[in-house]
Structure formats: C-alpha cells, structure tokens
Coordinates of N, CA, C and O in Angstrom, one line a residue:
M1 N 109.3 100.0 105.8 CA 109.0 100.6 104.5 C 107.6 101.2 104.7 O 106.7 100.5 105.1
K2 N 107.4 102.4 104.3 CA 106.1 103.1 104.4 C 105.4 102.8 103.1 O 106.0 103.1 102.0
T3 N 104.2 102.4 103.2 CA 103.4 102.1 102.0 C 102.3 103.1 101.7 O 101.8 103.1 100.6
G4 N 101.9 103.8 102.7 CA 100.8 104.7 102.6 C 99.6 104.1 103.4 O 99.8 103.1 104.0
A5 N 98.5 104.8 103.3 CA 97.3 104.4 104.1 C 96.6 103.2 103.6 O 96.5 103.0 102.4
N6 N 96.2 102.3 104.5 CA 95.3 101.2 104.3 C 95.9 100.1 103.3 O 95.2 99.8 102.4
P7 N 97.1 99.6 103.5 CA 97.5 98.6 102.6 C 96.7 97.3 102.8 O 96.3 96.9 103.9
D8 N 96.3 96.7 101.7 CA 95.4 95.5 101.7 C 96.2 94.2 101.5 O 95.8 93.2 102.1
S9 N 97.2 94.2 100.7 CA 97.9 93.0 100.3 C 99.4 93.3 100.0 O 99.7 94.4 99.4
I10 N 100.2 92.4 100.2 CA 101.6 92.5 99.8 C 102.1 91.2 99.3 O 101.8 90.1 99.8
I11 N 102.9 91.2 98.2 CA 103.4 89.9 97.6 C 104.7 90.1 96.9 O 105.0 91.2 96.4
Y12 N 105.6 89.1 97.0 CA 106.8 89.1 96.3 C 106.7 88.3 95.0 O 106.2 87.2 95.0
E13 N 107.2 88.8 93.9 CA 107.2 88.1 92.6 C 108.5 87.4 92.4 O 109.5 88.1 92.1
P14 N 108.6 86.1 92.6 CA 109.9 85.5 92.6 C 110.6 85.1 91.3 O 111.8 84.9 91.2
V15 N 109.8 85.2 90.2 CA 110.4 84.8 88.9 C 111.2 85.9 88.3 O 112.4 85.6 87.9
T16 N 110.7 87.1 88.2 CA 111.5 88.2 87.7 C 112.4 88.9 88.7 O 113.3 89.6 88.4
H17 N 112.1 88.6 90.0 CA 112.8 89.3 91.1 C 112.7 90.8 91.0 O 113.5 91.5 91.5
R18 N 111.6 91.2 90.3 CA 111.5 92.7 90.1 C 110.8 93.4 91.2 O 110.9 94.6 91.3
G19 N 110.1 92.7 92.1 CA 109.6 93.6 93.1 C 108.7 92.9 94.1 O 108.3 91.8 94.0
V20 N 108.4 93.7 95.1 CA 107.5 93.4 96.2 C 106.3 94.4 95.9 O 106.5 95.6 95.8
F21 N 105.1 93.9 95.6 CA 104.0 94.7 95.3 C 103.1 94.9 96.5 O 102.8 93.9 97.2
T22 N 102.7 96.1 96.8 CA 101.8 96.4 97.9 C 100.5 97.0 97.3 O 100.6 98.0 96.5
L23 N 99.4 96.4 97.6 CA 98.1 96.9 97.0 C 97.3 97.7 98.0 O 97.2 97.3 99.1
M24 N 96.7 98.8 97.5 CA 95.9 99.6 98.4 C 94.6 99.9 97.6 O 94.6 100.1 96.4
A25 N 93.5 100.0 98.4 CA 92.2 100.3 97.8 C 92.1 101.6 97.1 O 91.1 101.9 96.4
R26 N 93.1 102.5 97.3 CA 93.0 103.8 96.7 C 93.7 103.8 95.3 O 94.2 104.8 94.9
A27 N 93.7 102.7 94.7 CA 94.2 102.5 93.3 C 95.7 102.8 93.2 O 96.2 103.1 92.1
R28 N 96.4 102.6 94.3 CA 97.9 102.7 94.2 C 98.5 101.3 94.4 O 97.9 100.5 95.0
M29 N 99.6 101.2 93.8 CA 100.3 99.9 93.9 C 101.8 100.2 94.0 O 102.6 100.0 93.1
P30 N 102.3 100.7 95.2 CA 103.7 100.9 95.3 C 104.5 99.6 95.2 O 104.0 98.6 95.6
R31 N 105.6 99.7 94.5 CA 106.4 98.5 94.3 C 107.8 98.8 94.8 O 108.3 99.9 94.5
V32 N 108.4 97.9 95.4 CA 109.8 98.0 95.9 C 110.6 97.0 95.0 O 110.3 95.9 94.9
D33 N 111.7 97.6 94.3 CA 112.5 96.7 93.5 C 113.3 95.8 94.5 O 114.0 96.3 95.4
A34 N 113.1 94.5 94.4 CA 113.7 93.6 95.3 C 115.2 93.5 95.2 O 115.9 93.1 96.1
K35 N 115.8 94.0 94.1 CA 117.2 93.9 93.9 C 117.9 95.2 94.5 O 119.0 95.1 95.1
T36 N 117.3 96.4 94.3 CA 117.9 97.6 94.7 C 117.3 98.2 96.0 O 117.9 99.1 96.6
G37 N 116.1 97.8 96.3 CA 115.4 98.4 97.4 C 114.7 99.8 97.1 O 114.1 100.4 97.9
E38 N 114.8 100.2 95.8 CA 114.2 101.4 95.4 C 112.7 101.3 95.4 O 112.1 100.3 95.0
I39 N 112.0 102.3 95.9 CA 110.6 102.4 96.0 C 110.1 103.0 94.7 O 110.5 104.1 94.3
I40 N 109.2 102.2 94.0 CA 108.7 102.7 92.7 C 107.1 102.8 92.9 O 106.5 101.8 93.3
S41 N 106.6 103.9 92.6 CA 105.1 104.0 92.7 C 104.5 103.8 91.4 O 104.9 104.4 90.4
A42 N 103.5 103.0 91.4 CA 102.7 102.7 90.2 C 101.2 103.0 90.5 O 100.8 102.7 91.6
R43 N 100.5 103.5 89.6 CA 99.1 103.8 89.7 C 98.3 102.9 88.8 O 98.6 102.9 87.6
L44 N 97.4 102.1 89.3 CA 96.5 101.3 88.5 C 95.4 102.2 87.9 O 94.8 102.9 88.7
R45 N 95.1 102.1 86.7 CA 94.1 102.9 86.0 C 92.7 102.2 86.0 O 91.8 102.7 85.5
C46 N 92.7 101.0 86.5 CA 91.5 100.2 86.3 C 90.6 99.9 87.5 O 89.7 99.2 87.4
G47 N 90.9 100.4 88.6 CA 90.0 100.2 89.8 C 90.7 100.2 91.1 O 91.8 100.8 91.2
K48 N 90.1 99.6 92.1 CA 90.6 99.6 93.4 C 91.2 98.2 93.8 O 90.4 97.3 94.0
P49 N 92.5 98.0 93.8 CA 93.1 96.7 94.1 C 92.9 96.3 95.5 O 92.9 97.1 96.4
E50 N 92.7 95.0 95.7 CA 92.5 94.5 97.1 C 93.4 93.4 97.5 O 94.0 93.4 98.5
F51 N 93.5 92.4 96.6 CA 94.4 91.2 96.9 C 95.1 90.8 95.7 O 94.6 91.0 94.6
C52 N 96.2 90.1 95.8 CA 97.0 89.6 94.6 C 97.5 88.3 94.8 O 97.6 87.7 95.9
Q53 N 97.9 87.7 93.7 CA 98.6 86.4 93.7 C 99.5 86.3 92.5 O 99.2 86.9 91.4
V54 N 100.7 85.6 92.6 CA 101.6 85.4 91.5 C 101.3 84.1 90.9 O 100.8 83.2 91.5
D55 N 101.7 83.9 89.6 CA 101.5 82.7 88.9 C 102.7 81.8 88.7 O 102.7 80.8 88.1
G56 N 103.9 82.3 89.1 CA 105.1 81.6 88.9 C 105.7 81.7 87.5 O 106.7 81.0 87.2
K57 N 105.1 82.6 86.7 CA 105.6 82.8 85.4 C 105.8 84.3 85.1 O 105.9 84.7 84.0
G58 N 106.0 85.1 86.2 CA 106.2 86.5 86.0 C 105.0 87.4 86.0 O 105.2 88.6 85.6
H59 N 103.9 86.9 86.4 CA 102.7 87.7 86.4 C 102.1 87.8 87.8 O 102.2 86.9 88.6
V60 N 101.4 89.0 88.1 CA 100.7 89.2 89.3 C 99.3 89.4 88.9 O 99.0 90.2 88.0
Y61 N 98.4 88.7 89.6 CA 96.9 88.8 89.3 C 96.3 89.6 90.5 O 96.5 89.2 91.6
V62 N 95.5 90.6 90.2 CA 95.0 91.5 91.2 C 93.5 91.5 91.0 O 93.0 91.8 89.9
N63 N 92.7 91.3 92.1 CA 91.3 91.5 92.1 C 90.9 93.0 92.3 O 91.5 93.6 93.2
M64 N 90.1 93.5 91.5 CA 89.6 94.9 91.7 C 88.2 94.9 92.3 O 87.3 94.5 91.7
E65 N 88.2 95.3 93.6 CA 87.0 95.1 94.4 C 85.9 96.0 93.9 O 84.7 95.6 94.1
D66 N 86.1 97.1 93.2 CA 85.0 97.9 92.8 C 84.4 97.5 91.4 O 83.4 98.0 91.0
K67 N 85.2 96.7 90.7 CA 84.7 96.3 89.4 C 84.4 94.8 89.2 O 84.1 94.4 88.1
N68 N 84.7 94.0 90.3 CA 84.5 92.6 90.2 C 85.3 92.0 89.0 O 84.8 91.2 88.2
E69 N 86.6 92.4 88.9 CA 87.4 91.9 87.8 C 88.8 91.5 88.4 O 89.2 91.9 89.5
I70 N 89.5 90.7 87.6 CA 90.9 90.4 87.9 C 91.8 90.9 86.8 O 91.5 90.8 85.6
V71 N 92.8 91.6 87.2 CA 93.7 92.3 86.3 C 95.1 91.5 86.3 O 95.6 91.2 87.4
E72 N 95.7 91.3 85.2 CA 97.0 90.7 85.1 C 98.1 91.8 84.9 O 97.9 92.6 84.1
I73 N 99.1 91.7 85.7 CA 100.2 92.6 85.7 C 101.5 91.9 85.3 O 101.8 90.9 85.9
N74 N 102.2 92.4 84.3 CA 103.5 91.8 84.0 C 104.5 92.4 85.0 O 104.7 93.6 85.1
A75 N 105.0 91.5 85.9 CA 105.9 92.0 87.0 C 107.2 92.6 86.5 O 107.7 93.5 87.2
K76 N 107.6 92.3 85.3 CA 108.9 92.8 84.8 C 108.8 94.3 84.6 O 109.7 95.1 84.9
D77 N 107.7 94.8 84.1 CA 107.5 96.3 83.9 C 106.3 96.9 84.7 O 106.0 98.0 84.5
A78 N 105.7 96.1 85.5 CA 104.6 96.5 86.4 C 103.4 97.1 85.6 O 102.9 98.1 86.0
R79 N 103.1 96.5 84.5 CA 102.0 96.9 83.7 C 100.9 95.8 83.5 O 101.2 94.7 83.5

C-alpha cells in the first residue's frame, strides 16, 4: 500500500473495524477501509500528525507535533 512521503505512524482501529490510519507530518491521514481495502484520503485541518493510539472505544488519538496538542478522531467517520 502506498501511503505517500514520510509516514510517521500506522494503526488499526479494532472496535469499528473502519480502518487502518496512517499519519504523516504533512497533515495527511490516509485511511484504508479494513473491510473493503478502499483507500480513503483524509486531511486533518488542525496540524501535523505524528503518532497515534486507539482507546478501544472507537476513537483514535493523535498528537500534533507543531501545536503540542492531542486530537481525538471518531474512527467511524474519521473526524
């Protein structure tokens, strides 16, 4: 799977089974639908993502290296 330049982190969200998230410092977050294999591109509007973690409840938490913040993403709709 091609993710683009400089991927920093990749994680599977097991609760919703909605995707494999790949984070890149260029504010991109390509997601692969784990059920269909379809590549879905999402763009984060809030900074440069570097690393992520799931909470076991359908959320992905992402640290934004340029803003010193953590962003919560609903894995079901990738927002």
